Short mmCIF file of C-alpha atoms in Angstrom, two decimals:
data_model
loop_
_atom_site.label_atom_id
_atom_site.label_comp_id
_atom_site.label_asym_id
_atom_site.label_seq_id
_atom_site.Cartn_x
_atom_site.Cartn_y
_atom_site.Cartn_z
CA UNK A 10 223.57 121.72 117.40
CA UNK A 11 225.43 121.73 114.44
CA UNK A 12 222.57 122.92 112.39
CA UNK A 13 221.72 125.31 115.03
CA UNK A 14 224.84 127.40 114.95
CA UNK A 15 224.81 127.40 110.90
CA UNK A 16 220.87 128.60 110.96
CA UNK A 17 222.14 130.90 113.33
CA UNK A 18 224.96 132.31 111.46
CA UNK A 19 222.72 132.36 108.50
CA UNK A 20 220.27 134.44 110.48
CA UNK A 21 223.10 137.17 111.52
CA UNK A 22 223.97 137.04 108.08
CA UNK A 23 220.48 137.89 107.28
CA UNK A 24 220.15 140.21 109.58
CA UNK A 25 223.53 142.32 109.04
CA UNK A 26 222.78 142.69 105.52
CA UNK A 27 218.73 143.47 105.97
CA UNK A 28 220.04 146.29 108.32
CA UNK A 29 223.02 147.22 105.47
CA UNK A 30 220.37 147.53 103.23
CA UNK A 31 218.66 149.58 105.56
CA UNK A 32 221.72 151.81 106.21
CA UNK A 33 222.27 152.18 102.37
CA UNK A 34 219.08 153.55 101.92
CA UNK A 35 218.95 155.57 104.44
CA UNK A 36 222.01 157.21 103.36
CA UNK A 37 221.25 159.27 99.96
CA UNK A 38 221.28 162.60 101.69
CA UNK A 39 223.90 161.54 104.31
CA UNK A 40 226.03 160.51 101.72
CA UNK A 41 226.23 163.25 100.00
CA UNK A 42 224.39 162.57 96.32
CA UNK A 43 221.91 165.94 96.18
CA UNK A 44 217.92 165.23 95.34
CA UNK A 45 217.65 166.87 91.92
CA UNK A 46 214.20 168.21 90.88
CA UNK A 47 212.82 169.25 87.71
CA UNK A 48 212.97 172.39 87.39
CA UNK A 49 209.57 173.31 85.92
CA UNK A 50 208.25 176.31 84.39
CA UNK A 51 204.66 176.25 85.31
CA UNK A 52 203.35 178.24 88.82
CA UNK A 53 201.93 175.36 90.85
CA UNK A 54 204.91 173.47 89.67
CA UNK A 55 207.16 175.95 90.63
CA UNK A 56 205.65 175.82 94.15
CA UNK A 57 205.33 172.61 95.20
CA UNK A 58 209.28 172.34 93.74
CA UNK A 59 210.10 174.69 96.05
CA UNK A 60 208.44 173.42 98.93
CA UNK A 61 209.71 170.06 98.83
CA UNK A 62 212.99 171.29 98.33
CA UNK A 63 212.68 173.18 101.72
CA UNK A 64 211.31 170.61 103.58
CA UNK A 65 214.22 167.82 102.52
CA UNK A 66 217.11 170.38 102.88
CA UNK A 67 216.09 171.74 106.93
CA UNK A 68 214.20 168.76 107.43
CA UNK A 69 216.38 165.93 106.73
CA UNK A 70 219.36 167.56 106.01
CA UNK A 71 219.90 167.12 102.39
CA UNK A 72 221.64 168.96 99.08
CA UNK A 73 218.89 169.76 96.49
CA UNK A 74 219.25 171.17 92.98
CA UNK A 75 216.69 172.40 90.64
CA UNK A 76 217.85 171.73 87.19
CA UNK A 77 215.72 173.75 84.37
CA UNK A 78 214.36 172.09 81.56
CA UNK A 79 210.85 171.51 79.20
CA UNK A 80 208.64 168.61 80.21
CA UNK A 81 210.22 165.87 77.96
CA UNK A 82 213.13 166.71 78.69
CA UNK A 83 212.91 166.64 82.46
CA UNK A 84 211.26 162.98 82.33
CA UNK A 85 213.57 161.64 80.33
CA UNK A 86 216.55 163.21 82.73
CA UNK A 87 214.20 161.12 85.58
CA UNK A 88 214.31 157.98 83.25
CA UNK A 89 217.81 158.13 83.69
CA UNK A 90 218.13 158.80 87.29
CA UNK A 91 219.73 162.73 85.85
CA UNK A 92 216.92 164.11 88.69
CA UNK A 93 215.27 162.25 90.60
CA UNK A 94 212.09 164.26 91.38
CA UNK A 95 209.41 165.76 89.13
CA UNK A 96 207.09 167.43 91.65
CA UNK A 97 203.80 167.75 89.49
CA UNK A 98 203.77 164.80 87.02
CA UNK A 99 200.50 164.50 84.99
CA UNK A 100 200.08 161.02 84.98
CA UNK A 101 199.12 159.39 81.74
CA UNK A 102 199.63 162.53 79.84
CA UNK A 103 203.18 161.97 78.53
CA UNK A 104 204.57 159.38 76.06
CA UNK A 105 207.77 159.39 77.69
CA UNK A 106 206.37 158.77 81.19
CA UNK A 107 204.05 156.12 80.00
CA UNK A 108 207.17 154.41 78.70
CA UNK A 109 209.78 155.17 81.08
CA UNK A 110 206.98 153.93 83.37
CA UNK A 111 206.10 150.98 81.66
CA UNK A 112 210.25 149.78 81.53
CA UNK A 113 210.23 150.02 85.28
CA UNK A 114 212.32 153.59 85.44
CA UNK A 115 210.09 155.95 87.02
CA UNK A 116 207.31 155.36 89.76
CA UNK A 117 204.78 158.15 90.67
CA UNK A 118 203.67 158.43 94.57
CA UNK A 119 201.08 160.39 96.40
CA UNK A 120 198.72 163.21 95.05
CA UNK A 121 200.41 166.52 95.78
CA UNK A 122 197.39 167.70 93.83
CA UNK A 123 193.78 166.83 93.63
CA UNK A 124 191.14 168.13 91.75
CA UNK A 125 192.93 169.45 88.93
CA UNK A 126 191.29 170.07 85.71
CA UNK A 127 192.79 171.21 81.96
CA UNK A 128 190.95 172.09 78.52
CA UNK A 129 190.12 174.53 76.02
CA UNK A 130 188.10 177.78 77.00
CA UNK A 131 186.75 180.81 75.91
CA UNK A 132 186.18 183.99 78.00
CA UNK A 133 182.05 183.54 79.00
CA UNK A 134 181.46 186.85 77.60
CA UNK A 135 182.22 185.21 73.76
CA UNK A 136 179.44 183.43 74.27
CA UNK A 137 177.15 185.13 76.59
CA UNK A 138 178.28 188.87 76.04
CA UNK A 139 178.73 191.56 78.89
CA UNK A 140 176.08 193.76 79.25
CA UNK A 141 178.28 195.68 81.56
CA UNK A 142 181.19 196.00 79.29
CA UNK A 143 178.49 196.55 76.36
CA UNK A 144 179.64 193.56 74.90
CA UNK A 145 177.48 191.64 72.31
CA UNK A 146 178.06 187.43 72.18
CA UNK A 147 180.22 186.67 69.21
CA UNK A 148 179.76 183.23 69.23
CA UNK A 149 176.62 182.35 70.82
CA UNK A 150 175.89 178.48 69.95
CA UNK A 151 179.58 177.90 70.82
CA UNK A 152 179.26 174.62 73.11
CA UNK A 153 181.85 171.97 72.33
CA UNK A 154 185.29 172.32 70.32
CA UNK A 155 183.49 170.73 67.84
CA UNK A 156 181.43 174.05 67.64
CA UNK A 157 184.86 175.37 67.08
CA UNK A 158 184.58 174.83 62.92
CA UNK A 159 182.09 177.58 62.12
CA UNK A 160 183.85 180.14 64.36
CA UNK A 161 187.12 180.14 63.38
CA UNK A 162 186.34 184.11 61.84
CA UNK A 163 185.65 185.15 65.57
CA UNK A 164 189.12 184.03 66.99
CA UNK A 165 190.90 185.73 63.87
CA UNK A 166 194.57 185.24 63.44
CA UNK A 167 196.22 188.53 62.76
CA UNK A 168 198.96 186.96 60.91
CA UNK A 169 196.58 184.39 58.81
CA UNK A 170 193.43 186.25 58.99
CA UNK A 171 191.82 183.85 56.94
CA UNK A 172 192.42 181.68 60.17
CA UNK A 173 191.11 181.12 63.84
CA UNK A 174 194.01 181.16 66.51
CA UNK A 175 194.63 178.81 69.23
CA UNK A 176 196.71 179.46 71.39
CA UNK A 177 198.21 176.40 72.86
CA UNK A 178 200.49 175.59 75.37
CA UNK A 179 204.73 176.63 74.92
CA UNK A 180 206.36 174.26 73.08
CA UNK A 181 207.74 171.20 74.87
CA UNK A 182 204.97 170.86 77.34
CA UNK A 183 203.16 167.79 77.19
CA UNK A 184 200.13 169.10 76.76
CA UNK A 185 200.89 170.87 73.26
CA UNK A 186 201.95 167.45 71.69
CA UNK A 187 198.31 166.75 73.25
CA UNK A 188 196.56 169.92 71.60
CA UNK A 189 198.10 169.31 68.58
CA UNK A 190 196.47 165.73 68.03
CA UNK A 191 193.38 167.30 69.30
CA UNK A 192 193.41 169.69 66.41
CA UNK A 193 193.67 167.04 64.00
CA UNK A 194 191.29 165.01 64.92
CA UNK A 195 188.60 167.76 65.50
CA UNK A 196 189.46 168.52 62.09
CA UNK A 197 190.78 172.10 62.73
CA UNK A 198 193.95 171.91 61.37
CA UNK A 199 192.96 173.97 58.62
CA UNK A 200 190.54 176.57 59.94
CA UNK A 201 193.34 177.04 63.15
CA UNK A 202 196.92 177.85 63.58
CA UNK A 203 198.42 176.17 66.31
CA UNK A 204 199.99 179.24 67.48
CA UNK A 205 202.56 178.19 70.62
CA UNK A 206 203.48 181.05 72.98
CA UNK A 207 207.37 181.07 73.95
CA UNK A 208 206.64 180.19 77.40
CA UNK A 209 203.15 179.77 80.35
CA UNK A 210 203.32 184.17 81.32
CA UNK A 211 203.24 184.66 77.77
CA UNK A 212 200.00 182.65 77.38
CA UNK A 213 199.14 184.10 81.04
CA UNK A 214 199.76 187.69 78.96
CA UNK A 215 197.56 187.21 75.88
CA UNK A 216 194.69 185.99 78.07
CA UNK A 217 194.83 188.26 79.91
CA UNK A 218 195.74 191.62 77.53
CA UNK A 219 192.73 189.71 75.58
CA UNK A 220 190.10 189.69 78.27
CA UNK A 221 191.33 193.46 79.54
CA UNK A 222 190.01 194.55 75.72
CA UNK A 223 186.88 192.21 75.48
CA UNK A 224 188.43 190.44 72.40
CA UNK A 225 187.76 186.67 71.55
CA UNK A 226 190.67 184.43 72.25
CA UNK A 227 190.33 180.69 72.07
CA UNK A 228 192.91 178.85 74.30
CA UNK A 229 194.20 175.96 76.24
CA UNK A 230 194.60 176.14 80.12
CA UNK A 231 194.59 174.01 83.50
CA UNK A 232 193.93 174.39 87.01
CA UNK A 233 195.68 174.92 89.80
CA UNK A 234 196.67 179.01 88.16
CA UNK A 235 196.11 181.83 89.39
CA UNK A 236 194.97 182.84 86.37
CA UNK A 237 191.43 181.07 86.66
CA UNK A 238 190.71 183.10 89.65
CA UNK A 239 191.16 186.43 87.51
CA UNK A 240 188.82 185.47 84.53
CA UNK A 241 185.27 184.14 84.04
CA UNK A 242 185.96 181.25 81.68
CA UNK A 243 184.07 178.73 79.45
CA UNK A 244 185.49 175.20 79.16
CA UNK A 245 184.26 173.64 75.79
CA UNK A 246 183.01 170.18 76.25
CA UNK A 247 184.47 167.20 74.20
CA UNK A 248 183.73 164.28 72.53
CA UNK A 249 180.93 162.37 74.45
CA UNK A 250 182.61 159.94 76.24
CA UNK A 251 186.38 161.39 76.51
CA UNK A 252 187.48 161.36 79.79
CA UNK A 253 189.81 163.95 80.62
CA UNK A 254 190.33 163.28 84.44
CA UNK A 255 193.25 164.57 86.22
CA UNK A 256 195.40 162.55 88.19
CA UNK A 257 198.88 164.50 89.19
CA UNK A 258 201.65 162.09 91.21
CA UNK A 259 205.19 162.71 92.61
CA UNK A 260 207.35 161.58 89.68
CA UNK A 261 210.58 159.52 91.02
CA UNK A 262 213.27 157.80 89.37
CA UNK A 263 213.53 154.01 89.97
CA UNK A 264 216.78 154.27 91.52
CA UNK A 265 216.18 156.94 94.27
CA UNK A 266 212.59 155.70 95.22
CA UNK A 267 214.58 152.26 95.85
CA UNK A 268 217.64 153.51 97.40
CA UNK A 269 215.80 156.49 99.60
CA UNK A 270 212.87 154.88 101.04
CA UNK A 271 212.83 157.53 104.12
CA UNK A 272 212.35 160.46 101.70
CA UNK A 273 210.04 158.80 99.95
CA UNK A 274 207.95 158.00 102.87
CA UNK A 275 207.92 162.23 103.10
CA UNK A 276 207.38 163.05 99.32
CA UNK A 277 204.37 160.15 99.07
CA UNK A 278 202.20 162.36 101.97
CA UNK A 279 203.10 165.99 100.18
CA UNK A 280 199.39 167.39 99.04
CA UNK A 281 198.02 171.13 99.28
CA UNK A 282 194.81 171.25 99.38
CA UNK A 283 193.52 172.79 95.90
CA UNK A 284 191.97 176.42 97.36
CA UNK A 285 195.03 176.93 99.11
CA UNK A 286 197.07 176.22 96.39
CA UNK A 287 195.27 178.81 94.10
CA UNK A 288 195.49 181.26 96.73
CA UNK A 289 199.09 181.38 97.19
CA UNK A 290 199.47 181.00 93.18
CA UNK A 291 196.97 184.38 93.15
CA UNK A 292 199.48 185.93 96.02
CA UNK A 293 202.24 184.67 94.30
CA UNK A 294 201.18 187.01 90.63
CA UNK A 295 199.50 189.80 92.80
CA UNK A 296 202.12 190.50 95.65
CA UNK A 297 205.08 189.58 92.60
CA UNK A 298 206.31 187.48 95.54
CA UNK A 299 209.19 184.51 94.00
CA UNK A 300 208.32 180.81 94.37
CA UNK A 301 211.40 180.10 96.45
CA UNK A 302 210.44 182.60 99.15
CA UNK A 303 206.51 182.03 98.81
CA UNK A 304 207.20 178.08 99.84
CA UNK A 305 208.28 179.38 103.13
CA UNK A 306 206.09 181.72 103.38
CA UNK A 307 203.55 178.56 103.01
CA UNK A 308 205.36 176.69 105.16
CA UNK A 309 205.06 178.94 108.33
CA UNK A 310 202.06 180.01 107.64
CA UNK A 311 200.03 176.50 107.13
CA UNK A 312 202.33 173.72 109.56
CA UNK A 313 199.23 172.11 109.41
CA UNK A 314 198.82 171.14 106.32
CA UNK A 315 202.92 169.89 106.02
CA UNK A 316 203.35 168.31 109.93
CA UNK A 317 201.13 165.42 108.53
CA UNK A 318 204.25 164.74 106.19
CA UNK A 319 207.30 164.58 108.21
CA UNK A 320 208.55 163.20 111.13
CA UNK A 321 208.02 164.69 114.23
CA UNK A 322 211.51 165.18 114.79
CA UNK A 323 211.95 166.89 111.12
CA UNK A 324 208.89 169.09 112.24
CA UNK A 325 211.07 171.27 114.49
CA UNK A 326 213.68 170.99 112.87
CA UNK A 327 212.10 172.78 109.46
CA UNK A 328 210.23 174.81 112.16
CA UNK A 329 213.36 176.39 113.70
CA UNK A 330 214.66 177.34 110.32
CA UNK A 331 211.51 179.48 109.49
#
């Protein structure tokens, strides 16, 4: 009997501190402690920031912040439990997540993204002309960025004319430490500059002021943009055998994805469906509509795409306040 009552005791014991647990981690937003996102710089990003942000704060009644910040930066501040969401982490891409993954402080969830694709492109009518535009082809055995070596005359640098220009991404994205390797090891380090635009509408600008005259420009981009549904676009092929698949996560910090298991369950289902995404990226340059109010915009317009998220319970909630 004895051994009864202490098995049962242990079993309360158990049980009081499961449901503790349980209570605890339940109780980030009813606490108090805000969700902090990365606040990133890039459209999609921007969006899908701002939508998560809305559902959390009328859904399940929590603080947010958006704190602003280059790529590197922001995962290292998600390392460190500074934020404790990155809403559109490239998986794989970054140094600092692979580590910061690899030491057990961040964990990426879901796909609030699928399909995405990044490289280097041309506008088709470098290649292929524009009969339209009476545009001859400048470079017309241009194929690969390997290709890239004997052109570097047609993409002429303004400032280092004796130079091609590539425009890569802003500096402090990922993807320009990426570029820059890629230079090197294509071997156009010295036919190229590695010319970095101050920030993603700048690059949006010289593509597009570019294209608008019919001029060559050689540059890096990605999908989901608006941008790609503006332009007809080239992507140059790569190495055989690189494999430049796309696989874009929820970034989380350890610490919340342990302590906030309920919000997680939310940000792990968060996807928008890749056309739809690109549309409201298009409406969002077209209309000059601002990412906070498009996400709600989204939101009332598409509840079935976001229901499938939530609880039923946060549905009307979120609801109501559109």
């Amino acid at each position: 009997m004895k051994s009864n009552k202490t098995l049962l005791t242990t079993l309360l014991s158990m049980g009081l501190l499961a449901s503790a647990g349980v209570t605890q981690a339940a109780g980030w937003c009813e606490s108090g402690k805000p969700v902090k996102f990365a606040g990133l710089n890039w459209e999609s990003g921007m969006l899908l920031t701002d939508v998560m942000q809305v559902v959390l704060e009328k859904g399940y009644d929590c603080k947010t912040d958006s704190l602003p910040g280059n790529s590197i930066t922001m995962e290292n501040a998600l390392s460190s439990n500074d934020i404790q969401v990155f809403a559109e982490e490239w998986v794989g891409r970054s140094e600092v997540w692979n580590k910061a993954e690899k030491a057990g402080k961040v964990v990426g969830v879901g796909a609030p993204v699928v399909g995405a694709i990044e490289g280097w492109y041309v506008p088709r009518y470098v290649i292929e002309g524009d009969a339209k535009r009476k545009l001859e082809p400048k470079a017309p055995d241009l194929k690969t960025i390997a290709d890239l070596a004997k052109y570097s005359a047609v993409f002429k640098d303004q400032e280092e004319p004796a130079k091609g220009r590539f425009y890569n991404c802003p500096a402090g994205w990922t993807c320009e430490l990426d570029n820059s390797e890629m230079l090197k090891s294509y071997g156009l380090e010295s036919t190229y500059t590695n010319f970095r635009p101050g920030t993603g509408p700048a690059l949006d600008a010289a593509v597009l002021s570019s294209y608008k005259r019919g001029e060559p420009i050689l540059f890096y981009y990605w999908s989901p943009t608006p941008l790609m549904g503006q332009v007809d676009l080239v992507k140059l092929e790569e190495k055989p055998g690189v494999d430049k698949s796309v696989t874009i996560k929820v970034g989380l910090s350890k610490t919340f994805h342990d302590e906030a298991p309920e919000l997680v369950a939310v940000l792990e289902k968060v996807n928008l469906p890749i056309d739809l995404l690109n549309q409201n990226l298009a409406r969002m340059t077209k209309e000059r509509i601002e990412s906070p109010k498009l996400a709600k915009i989204f939101l009332k317009e598409h509840p079935e795409v976001w229901h499938a998220w939530v609880s039923e319970d946060a549905a009307k909630k979120i609801d109501a306040a559109l």
